[in-house]
Amino acid sequence: MSSILGTYARKDISFTEGKGSYLYTENGEKYLDFVQGIATNILGHCHEHLVKTIQNQSKKLWHVSNAFIIPEQERLAKRLTDNTFADFVCFQNSGTEATEASIKIARKYFHKIGKPEKNRIITFQGAFHGRTLAALFAANNHKHTEGFGPKVDGFDQVPFGDHEAVKKTINNNTAAIMIETILGEGGIKIVPDFCIKGLREICDEKGILLILDEVQSAYRTGDFFAFEKSGIKPDIVPIAKGIGGGFPLGACLVSKKVSVGMTPGTHGSTFGGNPLAMAVGNAVLDIILEKNFLNNVKKKGEYFDKALDKLKNKYPKVIGEVRGVGLIKGLRMVVDNTEFIKKLMIHKMLTVKAEENVIRLFPPLIVSNQEMDEAISKIEKVCEEMN
Ligand SMILES: *Cc1c(COP(=O)(O)O)cnc(C)c1O
């Protein structure tokens, strides 16, 4: 019997090695890995540049307190702000810490400018912002919150896609609207550009902040962030998952305007932004910022889309809809998603489910067309079996 607290329904398999798009079991069985630690190993398993970086850094310096200047951290923050809307970054270790930091920064901003009554955040049904208490009750998914009361106050939830409800819910106490640009756990639901623009307009009109949770979508759509196509600038953006390429790393990006409340002592983290994590974060960016890298992600995404669409058209009784953009993809299934995932595993391919009967596909950004062809062929086999 396992000594691990039973919070996961684990599959009866483990892996000893990974390389790029593949995972290997102890006895050498090879799996095509389109889970990648849930959108986390963005450059695949054991990317050479990341391996070298962590080896080198581990010989120099692992951890120092944030009481001291950390050059690797300065460098990553500079690169993140140079390439985005943001003026400042604070580093965390995970997505949920990054979303919690976002909430704190939004509230502190209004406190600082003399409007402390503005401290409530509007969120959306079907959202996921992490598993710490405030993030849990921000998303307010009954499956996750049950038994963890008392409810953390300060969130007002509206139905996904309902702009009228957003407008009606905003009052004097509203500080911000928080939404994932692409709902990940919610089923790879893209918030359309016109909605993002609409939310920005509402926020400007009412003098409140826009928080776009890109923990799952950052670097993955073919743009730096998923919201970029909409042309707007958010106020606060939490990121994590992919930005560490498999090393625990989260960050919260903010504009100069909303940063004013965050003075020394207002927030902190023992581990957040330590030299080891920062070295890896910088190494991930080395690759992401290579000329044409993100453009290629777009192209790969389109290639995958075409093939997935073909499958959907050939097996309409199995696949209902192809969702996503770039290399963050979802298949809304007509058949049971869990059953499909199990059968895919028999064909040595790993995927992960989401709400709305969706199967998520997270190829690493270095995936080849040939590997995507292999994925399509495995998915097709299961479509044939379940047709
Ligand atoms: C995964 C996720 C989180 C939480 O991240 P953790 O690293 O698991 O704490 C928050 N927001 C979104 C959108 C996520 O996908």
mmCIF file of C-alpha atoms and ligand atoms in Angstrom:
data_model
loop_
_atom_site.group_PDB
_atom_site.id
_atom_site.type_symbol
_atom_site.label_atom_id
_atom_site.label_comp_id
_atom_site.label_asym_id
_atom_site.label_seq_id
_atom_site.Cartn_x
_atom_site.Cartn_y
_atom_site.Cartn_z
ATOM 1 C CA MET A 1 0.000 0.000 0.000
ATOM 2 C CA SER A 2 1.231 3.475 -0.883
ATOM 3 C CA SER A 3 2.191 5.847 1.920
ATOM 4 C CA ILE A 4 1.136 8.810 -0.167
ATOM 5 C CA LEU A 5 -2.017 10.645 0.853
ATOM 6 C CA GLY A 6 -4.711 9.471 -1.500
ATOM 7 C CA THR A 7 -5.471 12.713 -3.336
ATOM 8 C CA TYR A 8 -4.791 11.337 -6.820
ATOM 9 C CA ALA A 9 -6.504 8.630 -8.838
ATOM 10 C CA ARG A 10 -3.251 7.471 -10.340
ATOM 11 C CA LYS A 11 -2.857 5.300 -13.394
ATOM 12 C CA ASP A 12 -0.987 2.096 -12.699
ATOM 13 C CA ILE A 13 2.154 3.040 -14.592
ATOM 14 C CA SER A 14 5.396 4.879 -13.940
ATOM 15 C CA PHE A 15 8.227 6.153 -16.069
ATOM 16 C CA THR A 16 11.953 6.169 -15.608
ATOM 17 C CA GLU A 17 13.104 8.246 -18.558
ATOM 18 C CA GLY A 18 11.894 10.853 -20.967
ATOM 19 C CA LYS A 19 13.244 12.329 -24.167
ATOM 20 C CA GLY A 20 11.449 14.991 -26.207
ATOM 21 C CA SER A 21 7.935 13.805 -27.006
ATOM 22 C CA TYR A 22 8.434 10.352 -25.469
ATOM 23 C CA LEU A 23 8.370 8.668 -22.071
ATOM 24 C CA TYR A 24 9.868 5.269 -21.269
ATOM 25 C CA THR A 25 8.850 2.762 -18.607
ATOM 26 C CA GLU A 26 11.310 0.692 -16.613
ATOM 27 C CA ASN A 27 11.058 -2.161 -19.087
ATOM 28 C CA GLY A 28 11.620 0.125 -22.037
ATOM 29 C CA GLU A 29 8.062 0.564 -23.267
ATOM 30 C CA LYS A 30 7.787 3.802 -25.217
ATOM 31 C CA TYR A 31 4.859 6.206 -24.881
ATOM 32 C CA LEU A 32 4.041 9.258 -26.973
ATOM 33 C CA ASP A 33 3.567 11.875 -24.271
ATOM 34 C CA PHE A 34 0.981 14.543 -25.101
ATOM 35 C CA VAL A 35 0.413 15.303 -21.431
ATOM 36 C CA GLN A 36 3.933 16.652 -20.784
ATOM 37 C CA GLY A 37 3.282 17.057 -17.084
ATOM 38 C CA ILE A 38 0.050 18.883 -17.930
ATOM 39 C CA ALA A 39 1.363 21.522 -20.315
ATOM 40 C CA THR A 40 4.506 21.888 -18.268
ATOM 41 C CA ASN A 41 7.465 20.327 -20.110
ATOM 42 C CA ILE A 42 7.023 22.870 -22.841
ATOM 43 C CA LEU A 43 10.259 21.843 -24.599
ATOM 44 C CA GLY A 44 9.662 18.128 -24.074
ATOM 45 C CA HIS A 45 11.517 15.843 -21.697
ATOM 46 C CA CYS A 46 15.175 16.495 -20.898
ATOM 47 C CA HIS A 47 15.769 19.189 -23.482
ATOM 48 C CA GLU A 48 19.515 19.411 -23.965
ATOM 49 C CA HIS A 49 19.754 23.159 -23.301
ATOM 50 C CA LEU A 50 17.765 22.824 -20.058
ATOM 51 C CA VAL A 51 19.796 19.818 -18.916
ATOM 52 C CA LYS A 52 23.067 21.687 -19.465
ATOM 53 C CA THR A 53 21.739 24.815 -17.799
ATOM 54 C CA ILE A 54 20.624 23.018 -14.668
ATOM 55 C CA GLN A 55 23.872 21.063 -14.491
ATOM 56 C CA ASN A 56 25.947 24.223 -14.716
ATOM 57 C CA GLN A 57 23.833 26.263 -12.335
ATOM 58 C CA SER A 58 23.717 23.436 -9.797
ATOM 59 C CA LYS A 59 27.492 23.650 -9.513
ATOM 60 C CA LYS A 60 27.418 27.425 -8.976
ATOM 61 C CA LEU A 61 24.480 28.362 -6.753
ATOM 62 C CA TRP A 62 21.096 26.847 -5.916
ATOM 63 C CA HIS A 63 19.327 29.075 -3.526
ATOM 64 C CA VAL A 64 19.751 32.414 -1.820
ATOM 65 C CA SER A 65 17.186 34.478 0.001
ATOM 66 C CA ASN A 66 15.259 37.196 -1.762
ATOM 67 C CA ALA A 67 16.882 39.489 0.787
ATOM 68 C CA PHE A 68 19.754 39.645 -1.712
ATOM 69 C CA ILE A 69 19.928 40.683 -5.357
ATOM 70 C CA ILE A 70 19.619 37.616 -7.578
ATOM 71 C CA PRO A 71 21.122 38.424 -11.002
ATOM 72 C CA GLU A 72 19.438 35.481 -12.779
ATOM 73 C CA GLN A 73 16.110 36.774 -11.448
ATOM 74 C CA GLU A 74 16.810 40.333 -12.609
ATOM 75 C CA ARG A 75 17.626 38.967 -16.043
ATOM 76 C CA LEU A 76 14.492 36.821 -16.401
ATOM 77 C CA ALA A 77 12.266 39.658 -15.163
ATOM 78 C CA LYS A 78 13.880 42.045 -17.658
ATOM 79 C CA ARG A 79 13.349 39.631 -20.521
ATOM 80 C CA LEU A 80 9.743 38.963 -19.531
ATOM 81 C CA THR A 81 8.949 42.666 -19.324
ATOM 82 C CA ASP A 82 10.849 43.490 -22.543
ATOM 83 C CA ASN A 83 8.671 40.997 -24.397
ATOM 84 C CA THR A 84 5.274 41.712 -22.843
ATOM 85 C CA PHE A 85 2.861 44.375 -21.577
ATOM 86 C CA ALA A 86 4.363 44.093 -18.100
ATOM 87 C CA ASP A 87 6.668 46.477 -16.255
ATOM 88 C CA PHE A 88 7.358 44.271 -13.233
ATOM 89 C CA VAL A 89 7.446 40.587 -12.339
ATOM 90 C CA CYS A 90 7.279 38.742 -9.041
ATOM 91 C CA PHE A 91 8.351 35.132 -8.982
ATOM 92 C CA GLN A 92 6.513 32.264 -7.319
ATOM 93 C CA ASN A 93 6.797 28.483 -7.409
ATOM 94 C CA SER A 94 3.463 27.476 -8.865
ATOM 95 C CA GLY A 95 0.363 28.559 -10.704
ATOM 96 C CA THR A 96 -1.854 28.858 -7.685
ATOM 97 C CA GLU A 97 0.654 31.138 -5.970
ATOM 98 C CA ALA A 98 0.794 33.250 -9.104
ATOM 99 C CA THR A 99 -3.009 33.640 -9.190
ATOM 100 C CA GLU A 100 -3.086 34.411 -5.468
ATOM 101 C CA ALA A 101 -0.385 37.041 -5.954
ATOM 102 C CA SER A 102 -2.567 38.534 -8.714
ATOM 103 C CA ILE A 103 -5.503 38.816 -6.322
ATOM 104 C CA LYS A 104 -3.324 40.406 -3.650
ATOM 105 C CA ILE A 105 -1.801 42.907 -6.087
ATOM 106 C CA ALA A 106 -5.250 43.955 -7.386
ATOM 107 C CA ARG A 107 -6.573 44.533 -3.872
ATOM 108 C CA LYS A 108 -3.456 46.308 -2.704
ATOM 109 C CA TYR A 109 -3.606 48.664 -5.664
ATOM 110 C CA PHE A 110 -7.028 49.967 -4.667
ATOM 111 C CA HIS A 111 -5.995 50.126 -1.049
ATOM 112 C CA LYS A 112 -3.018 52.215 -2.030
ATOM 113 C CA ILE A 113 -5.028 54.684 -4.114
ATOM 114 C CA GLY A 114 -7.512 55.216 -1.300
ATOM 115 C CA LYS A 115 -10.307 52.920 -2.442
ATOM 116 C CA PRO A 116 -9.959 49.989 -0.039
ATOM 117 C CA GLU A 117 -13.626 49.114 -0.509
ATOM 118 C CA LYS A 118 -12.713 47.855 -3.993
ATOM 119 C CA ASN A 119 -11.561 44.377 -3.056
ATOM 120 C CA ARG A 120 -13.869 41.882 -4.807
ATOM 121 C CA ILE A 121 -12.955 39.918 -7.939
ATOM 122 C CA ILE A 122 -15.370 38.761 -10.628
ATOM 123 C CA THR A 123 -14.667 35.230 -11.862
ATOM 124 C CA PHE A 124 -16.339 32.822 -14.284
ATOM 125 C CA GLN A 125 -18.091 29.485 -13.963
ATOM 126 C CA GLY A 126 -15.905 26.646 -15.219
ATOM 127 C CA ALA A 127 -12.693 28.463 -14.274
ATOM 128 C CA PHE A 128 -9.655 26.943 -12.602
ATOM 129 C CA HIS A 129 -7.134 29.084 -10.760
ATOM 130 C CA GLY A 130 -5.381 26.564 -8.505
ATOM 131 C CA ARG A 131 -5.848 24.671 -5.239
ATOM 132 C CA THR A 132 -4.924 27.078 -2.455
ATOM 133 C CA LEU A 133 -7.915 28.396 -0.544
ATOM 134 C CA ALA A 134 -8.530 31.727 -2.246
ATOM 135 C CA ALA A 135 -7.850 30.290 -5.709
ATOM 136 C CA LEU A 136 -10.250 27.423 -4.950
ATOM 137 C CA PHE A 137 -13.107 29.706 -3.980
ATOM 138 C CA ALA A 138 -12.271 32.090 -6.826
ATOM 139 C CA ALA A 139 -13.068 29.308 -9.291
ATOM 140 C CA ASN A 140 -15.795 27.961 -6.989
ATOM 141 C CA ASN A 141 -15.958 24.528 -8.598
ATOM 142 C CA HIS A 142 -18.097 22.477 -6.227
ATOM 143 C CA LYS A 143 -16.023 19.343 -6.905
ATOM 144 C CA HIS A 144 -12.935 21.117 -5.582
ATOM 145 C CA THR A 145 -14.410 23.244 -2.784
ATOM 146 C CA GLU A 146 -16.658 20.685 -1.061
ATOM 147 C CA GLY A 147 -15.609 20.184 2.536
ATOM 148 C CA PHE A 148 -13.050 22.987 2.459
ATOM 149 C CA GLY A 149 -15.274 25.715 3.886
ATOM 150 C CA PRO A 150 -15.692 28.243 5.283
ATOM 151 C CA LYS A 151 -15.852 29.829 1.878
ATOM 152 C CA VAL A 152 -13.163 32.413 1.190
ATOM 153 C CA ASP A 153 -15.083 35.594 0.493
ATOM 154 C CA GLY A 154 -14.241 38.234 -2.059
ATOM 155 C CA PHE A 155 -15.313 36.587 -5.313
ATOM 156 C CA ASP A 156 -18.451 37.079 -7.389
ATOM 157 C CA GLN A 157 -18.996 34.462 -10.049
ATOM 158 C CA VAL A 158 -20.867 34.871 -13.331
ATOM 159 C CA PRO A 159 -21.673 32.431 -16.171
ATOM 160 C CA PHE A 160 -18.939 32.015 -18.788
ATOM 161 C CA GLY A 161 -19.501 34.263 -21.807
ATOM 162 C CA ASP A 162 -22.216 36.396 -20.182
ATOM 163 C CA HIS A 163 -21.122 40.016 -20.604
ATOM 164 C CA GLU A 164 -24.447 41.322 -19.326
ATOM 165 C CA ALA A 165 -23.988 39.396 -16.086
ATOM 166 C CA VAL A 166 -20.488 40.845 -15.762
ATOM 167 C CA LYS A 167 -21.825 44.386 -16.165
ATOM 168 C CA LYS A 168 -24.642 43.780 -13.690
ATOM 169 C CA THR A 169 -22.326 42.250 -11.104
ATOM 170 C CA ILE A 170 -19.788 45.082 -11.088
ATOM 171 C CA ASN A 171 -20.393 47.444 -8.189
ATOM 172 C CA ASN A 172 -18.442 49.843 -5.987
ATOM 173 C CA ASN A 173 -16.653 46.949 -4.347
ATOM 174 C CA THR A 174 -15.344 45.384 -7.546
ATOM 175 C CA ALA A 175 -11.577 45.507 -7.983
ATOM 176 C CA ALA A 176 -10.998 43.236 -10.964
ATOM 177 C CA ILE A 177 -12.227 40.682 -13.447
ATOM 178 C CA MET A 178 -10.148 37.498 -13.512
ATOM 179 C CA ILE A 179 -10.423 35.004 -16.365
ATOM 180 C CA GLU A 180 -8.257 32.403 -18.091
ATOM 181 C CA THR A 181 -7.624 33.501 -21.678
ATOM 182 C CA ILE A 182 -8.104 29.849 -22.564
ATOM 183 C CA LEU A 183 -10.001 27.797 -19.998
ATOM 184 C CA GLY A 184 -7.703 24.811 -19.550
ATOM 185 C CA GLU A 185 -9.213 22.489 -16.955
ATOM 186 C CA GLY A 186 -12.580 23.869 -18.124
ATOM 187 C CA GLY A 187 -12.137 22.146 -21.515
ATOM 188 C CA ILE A 188 -9.774 24.230 -23.710
ATOM 189 C CA LYS A 189 -12.371 26.934 -24.235
ATOM 190 C CA ILE A 190 -10.892 29.963 -25.949
ATOM 191 C CA VAL A 191 -12.232 33.298 -24.822
ATOM 192 C CA PRO A 192 -12.775 34.955 -28.219
ATOM 193 C CA ASP A 193 -10.802 38.125 -28.993
ATOM 194 C CA PHE A 194 -13.946 40.256 -29.078
ATOM 195 C CA CYS A 195 -14.772 39.083 -25.546
ATOM 196 C CA ILE A 196 -11.290 39.911 -24.277
ATOM 197 C CA LYS A 197 -11.643 43.339 -25.885
ATOM 198 C CA GLY A 198 -15.112 43.687 -24.399
ATOM 199 C CA LEU A 199 -13.812 42.836 -20.945
ATOM 200 C CA ARG A 200 -11.020 45.387 -21.322
ATOM 201 C CA GLU A 201 -13.597 48.027 -22.294
ATOM 202 C CA ILE A 202 -15.804 47.198 -19.308
ATOM 203 C CA CYS A 203 -12.783 47.377 -17.012
ATOM 204 C CA ASP A 204 -11.719 50.763 -18.415
ATOM 205 C CA GLU A 205 -15.234 52.114 -18.202
ATOM 206 C CA LYS A 206 -15.665 51.034 -14.574
ATOM 207 C CA GLY A 207 -12.100 51.748 -13.469
ATOM 208 C CA ILE A 208 -11.323 48.157 -12.512
ATOM 209 C CA LEU A 209 -8.470 45.783 -13.390
ATOM 210 C CA LEU A 210 -8.251 42.914 -15.863
ATOM 211 C CA ILE A 211 -6.403 39.784 -14.700
ATOM 212 C CA LEU A 212 -5.771 37.212 -17.439
ATOM 213 C CA ASP A 213 -4.742 33.828 -16.036
ATOM 214 C CA GLU A 214 -2.248 32.411 -18.550
ATOM 215 C CA VAL A 215 -0.845 29.719 -16.267
ATOM 216 C CA GLN A 216 -1.712 27.037 -18.827
ATOM 217 C CA SER A 217 -1.676 28.993 -22.091
ATOM 218 C CA ALA A 218 1.502 31.125 -21.933
ATOM 219 C CA TYR A 219 4.064 30.399 -24.726
ATOM 220 C CA ARG A 220 1.763 27.716 -26.148
ATOM 221 C CA THR A 221 -0.494 29.391 -28.694
ATOM 222 C CA GLY A 222 2.171 30.599 -31.101
ATOM 223 C CA ASP A 223 2.206 34.017 -29.472
ATOM 224 C CA PHE A 224 3.977 34.803 -26.230
ATOM 225 C CA PHE A 225 0.570 34.991 -24.554
ATOM 226 C CA ALA A 226 -2.831 33.810 -25.759
ATOM 227 C CA PHE A 227 -4.404 37.262 -25.303
ATOM 228 C CA GLU A 228 -1.968 39.001 -27.679
ATOM 229 C CA LYS A 229 -4.110 38.501 -30.787
ATOM 230 C CA SER A 230 -6.837 40.604 -29.189
ATOM 231 C CA GLY A 231 -4.492 43.600 -29.162
ATOM 232 C CA ILE A 232 -5.378 44.640 -25.607
ATOM 233 C CA LYS A 233 -3.186 45.071 -22.552
ATOM 234 C CA PRO A 234 -4.222 43.381 -19.312
ATOM 235 C CA ASP A 235 -3.181 44.734 -15.902
ATOM 236 C CA ILE A 236 -2.035 41.519 -14.262
ATOM 237 C CA VAL A 237 -1.069 38.135 -15.753
ATOM 238 C CA PRO A 238 -0.196 35.072 -13.665
ATOM 239 C CA ILE A 239 1.895 32.441 -15.480
ATOM 240 C CA ALA A 240 3.447 29.107 -14.452
ATOM 241 C CA LYS A 241 3.336 25.558 -15.907
ATOM 242 C CA GLY A 242 5.309 25.873 -19.173
ATOM 243 C CA ILE A 243 7.549 28.783 -18.161
ATOM 244 C CA GLY A 244 9.817 26.493 -16.131
ATOM 245 C CA GLY A 245 9.900 23.730 -18.749
ATOM 246 C CA GLY A 246 9.208 21.180 -15.986
ATOM 247 C CA PHE A 247 10.961 22.970 -13.132
ATOM 248 C CA PRO A 248 8.527 24.426 -10.562
ATOM 249 C CA LEU A 249 8.205 28.076 -11.478
ATOM 250 C CA GLY A 250 5.442 30.640 -11.384
ATOM 251 C CA ALA A 251 5.347 34.367 -11.920
ATOM 252 C CA CYS A 252 2.990 37.286 -11.783
ATOM 253 C CA LEU A 253 3.378 40.018 -14.395
ATOM 254 C CA VAL A 254 2.046 43.485 -13.661
ATOM 255 C CA SER A 255 1.861 46.926 -15.200
ATOM 256 C CA LYS A 256 3.539 49.888 -13.549
ATOM 257 C CA LYS A 257 0.150 51.349 -12.652
ATOM 258 C CA VAL A 258 -0.987 48.438 -10.500
ATOM 259 C CA SER A 259 2.425 47.846 -8.964
ATOM 260 C CA VAL A 260 2.269 50.873 -6.687
ATOM 261 C CA GLY A 261 0.913 49.075 -3.634
ATOM 262 C CA MET A 262 3.538 46.340 -3.640
ATOM 263 C CA THR A 263 6.239 47.889 -1.505
ATOM 264 C CA PRO A 264 8.889 46.016 0.545
ATOM 265 C CA GLY A 265 7.311 43.547 2.934
ATOM 266 C CA THR A 266 3.912 43.336 1.209
ATOM 267 C CA HIS A 267 4.585 39.973 -0.450
ATOM 268 C CA GLY A 268 7.267 37.343 -0.448
ATOM 269 C CA SER A 269 8.297 33.775 -1.072
ATOM 270 C CA THR A 270 11.183 31.766 0.311
ATOM 271 C CA PHE A 271 11.840 29.801 -2.849
ATOM 272 C CA GLY A 272 10.216 32.007 -5.491
ATOM 273 C CA GLY A 273 12.793 33.149 -8.025
ATOM 274 C CA ASN A 274 15.824 31.307 -6.682
ATOM 275 C CA PRO A 275 18.926 31.032 -8.907
ATOM 276 C CA LEU A 276 18.268 27.428 -9.938
ATOM 277 C CA ALA A 277 14.679 28.130 -11.007
ATOM 278 C CA MET A 278 15.703 31.371 -12.700
ATOM 279 C CA ALA A 279 18.472 29.695 -14.682
ATOM 280 C CA VAL A 280 15.936 27.224 -16.056
ATOM 281 C CA GLY A 281 13.352 29.943 -16.719
ATOM 282 C CA ASN A 282 15.965 31.864 -18.696
ATOM 283 C CA ALA A 283 16.976 28.751 -20.604
ATOM 284 C CA VAL A 284 13.355 28.125 -21.597
ATOM 285 C CA LEU A 285 13.156 31.706 -22.859
ATOM 286 C CA ASP A 286 16.408 31.268 -24.843
ATOM 287 C CA ILE A 287 14.536 28.758 -26.976
ATOM 288 C CA ILE A 288 11.106 30.414 -27.000
ATOM 289 C CA LEU A 289 12.612 33.731 -28.144
ATOM 290 C CA GLU A 290 14.645 32.172 -30.963
ATOM 291 C CA LYS A 291 13.679 33.731 -34.260
ATOM 292 C CA ASN A 292 10.658 31.952 -35.757
ATOM 293 C CA PHE A 293 10.258 29.540 -32.832
ATOM 294 C CA LEU A 294 6.785 30.762 -31.861
ATOM 295 C CA ASN A 295 5.856 31.188 -35.508
ATOM 296 C CA ASN A 296 6.680 27.528 -36.003
ATOM 297 C CA VAL A 297 4.444 26.667 -33.049
ATOM 298 C CA LYS A 298 1.640 28.382 -34.935
ATOM 299 C CA LYS A 299 2.439 26.371 -38.066
ATOM 300 C CA LYS A 300 2.634 23.103 -36.156
ATOM 301 C CA GLY A 301 -0.667 23.945 -34.513
ATOM 302 C CA GLU A 302 -2.285 24.467 -37.898
ATOM 303 C CA TYR A 303 -0.843 21.213 -39.206
ATOM 304 C CA PHE A 304 -2.222 19.342 -36.181
ATOM 305 C CA ASP A 305 -5.571 21.138 -36.505
ATOM 306 C CA LYS A 306 -6.038 20.018 -40.096
ATOM 307 C CA ALA A 307 -5.364 16.406 -39.235
ATOM 308 C CA LEU A 308 -7.583 16.502 -36.136
ATOM 309 C CA ASP A 309 -10.375 18.127 -38.133
ATOM 310 C CA LYS A 310 -10.136 15.351 -40.706
ATOM 311 C CA LEU A 311 -10.540 12.781 -37.925
ATOM 312 C CA LYS A 312 -13.507 14.657 -36.495
ATOM 313 C CA ASN A 313 -15.184 14.684 -39.909
ATOM 314 C CA LYS A 314 -14.451 11.012 -40.470
ATOM 315 C CA TYR A 315 -15.650 9.955 -36.992
ATOM 316 C CA PRO A 316 -18.458 12.356 -36.025
ATOM 317 C CA LYS A 317 -19.864 9.771 -33.605
ATOM 318 C CA VAL A 318 -16.586 9.785 -31.680
ATOM 319 C CA ILE A 319 -15.181 13.337 -31.854
ATOM 320 C CA GLY A 320 -17.575 16.267 -31.516
ATOM 321 C CA GLU A 321 -15.297 19.252 -31.783
ATOM 322 C CA VAL A 322 -11.648 20.241 -32.130
ATOM 323 C CA ARG A 323 -10.735 23.080 -29.779
ATOM 324 C CA GLY A 324 -7.680 25.202 -29.094
ATOM 325 C CA VAL A 325 -4.984 27.098 -30.922
ATOM 326 C CA GLY A 326 -1.274 26.551 -31.471
ATOM 327 C CA LEU A 327 -0.197 23.540 -29.430
ATOM 328 C CA ILE A 328 -2.871 23.733 -26.744
ATOM 329 C CA LYS A 329 -5.565 21.478 -28.108
ATOM 330 C CA GLY A 330 -8.747 19.838 -26.926
ATOM 331 C CA LEU A 331 -11.059 17.243 -28.421
ATOM 332 C CA ARG A 332 -14.619 17.403 -27.163
ATOM 333 C CA MET A 333 -15.610 13.781 -27.371
ATOM 334 C CA VAL A 334 -18.986 12.292 -28.205
ATOM 335 C CA VAL A 335 -17.898 9.021 -26.582
ATOM 336 C CA ASP A 336 -16.685 8.967 -22.978
ATOM 337 C CA ASN A 337 -13.380 10.859 -22.694
ATOM 338 C CA THR A 338 -12.014 8.663 -19.888
ATOM 339 C CA GLU A 339 -12.671 5.514 -21.895
ATOM 340 C CA PHE A 340 -10.975 7.025 -24.925
ATOM 341 C CA ILE A 341 -7.927 8.051 -22.899
ATOM 342 C CA LYS A 342 -7.618 4.502 -21.514
ATOM 343 C CA LYS A 343 -7.726 3.017 -25.000
ATOM 344 C CA LEU A 344 -5.174 5.530 -26.252
ATOM 345 C CA MET A 345 -2.872 4.353 -23.487
ATOM 346 C CA ILE A 346 -3.095 0.812 -24.812
ATOM 347 C CA HIS A 347 -1.812 2.286 -28.078
ATOM 348 C CA LYS A 348 1.006 3.923 -26.078
ATOM 349 C CA MET A 349 -0.149 7.493 -26.192
ATOM 350 C CA LEU A 350 -0.729 9.707 -23.140
ATOM 351 C CA THR A 351 -3.347 12.454 -22.979
ATOM 352 C CA VAL A 352 -5.245 14.174 -20.178
ATOM 353 C CA LYS A 353 -8.907 14.937 -19.668
ATOM 354 C CA ALA A 354 -10.716 18.175 -18.919
ATOM 355 C CA GLU A 355 -14.294 19.290 -18.201
ATOM 356 C CA GLU A 356 -16.997 19.052 -20.876
ATOM 357 C CA ASN A 357 -15.895 15.547 -21.866
ATOM 358 C CA VAL A 358 -12.728 16.958 -23.400
ATOM 359 C CA ILE A 359 -9.368 15.279 -24.009
ATOM 360 C CA ARG A 360 -6.451 17.691 -23.848
ATOM 361 C CA LEU A 361 -3.435 17.334 -26.134
ATOM 362 C CA PHE A 362 -0.250 19.101 -25.046
ATOM 363 C CA PRO A 363 2.519 18.181 -27.461
ATOM 364 C CA PRO A 364 5.829 19.754 -26.495
ATOM 365 C CA LEU A 365 6.572 22.820 -28.629
ATOM 366 C CA ILE A 366 9.491 20.961 -30.209
ATOM 367 C CA VAL A 367 7.140 18.254 -31.552
ATOM 368 C CA SER A 368 7.784 17.190 -35.137
ATOM 369 C CA ASN A 369 5.162 16.754 -37.850
ATOM 370 C CA GLN A 370 6.053 13.097 -37.865
ATOM 371 C CA GLU A 371 5.254 12.806 -34.156
ATOM 372 C CA MET A 372 1.961 14.561 -34.715
ATOM 373 C CA ASP A 373 1.243 12.104 -37.556
ATOM 374 C CA GLU A 374 1.952 9.298 -35.105
ATOM 375 C CA ALA A 375 -0.494 10.849 -32.628
ATOM 376 C CA ILE A 376 -3.147 11.125 -35.329
ATOM 377 C CA SER A 377 -2.667 7.506 -36.319
ATOM 378 C CA LYS A 378 -3.036 6.355 -32.689
ATOM 379 C CA ILE A 379 -6.119 8.540 -32.156
ATOM 380 C CA GLU A 380 -7.581 7.187 -35.395
ATOM 381 C CA LYS A 381 -7.116 3.606 -34.205
ATOM 382 C CA VAL A 382 -9.131 4.335 -31.077
ATOM 383 C CA CYS A 383 -11.759 6.228 -33.114
ATOM 384 C CA GLU A 384 -12.101 3.098 -35.239
ATOM 385 C CA GLU A 385 -12.480 0.945 -32.094
ATOM 386 C CA MET A 386 -15.115 3.190 -30.534
ATOM 387 C CA ASN A 387 -17.032 4.066 -33.718
HETATM 388 C C1 LIG B 1 -2.759 24.638 -13.439
HETATM 389 C C2 LIG B 1 -3.394 25.969 -13.321
HETATM 390 C C3 LIG B 1 -3.312 26.715 -12.131
HETATM 391 C C4 LIG B 1 -2.644 26.189 -10.905
HETATM 392 O O1 LIG B 1 -1.316 25.896 -11.104
HETATM 393 P P1 LIG B 1 -0.494 24.973 -10.045
HETATM 394 O O2 LIG B 1 0.918 25.084 -10.496
HETATM 395 O O3 LIG B 1 -1.062 23.602 -10.132
HETATM 396 O O4 LIG B 1 -0.730 25.581 -8.708
HETATM 397 C C5 LIG B 1 -3.872 27.980 -12.132
HETATM 398 N N1 LIG B 1 -4.499 28.488 -13.213
HETATM 399 C C6 LIG B 1 -4.600 27.790 -14.364
HETATM 400 C C7 LIG B 1 -5.262 28.414 -15.538
HETATM 401 C C8 LIG B 1 -4.075 26.513 -14.448
HETATM 402 O O5 LIG B 1 -4.197 25.804 -15.583
#
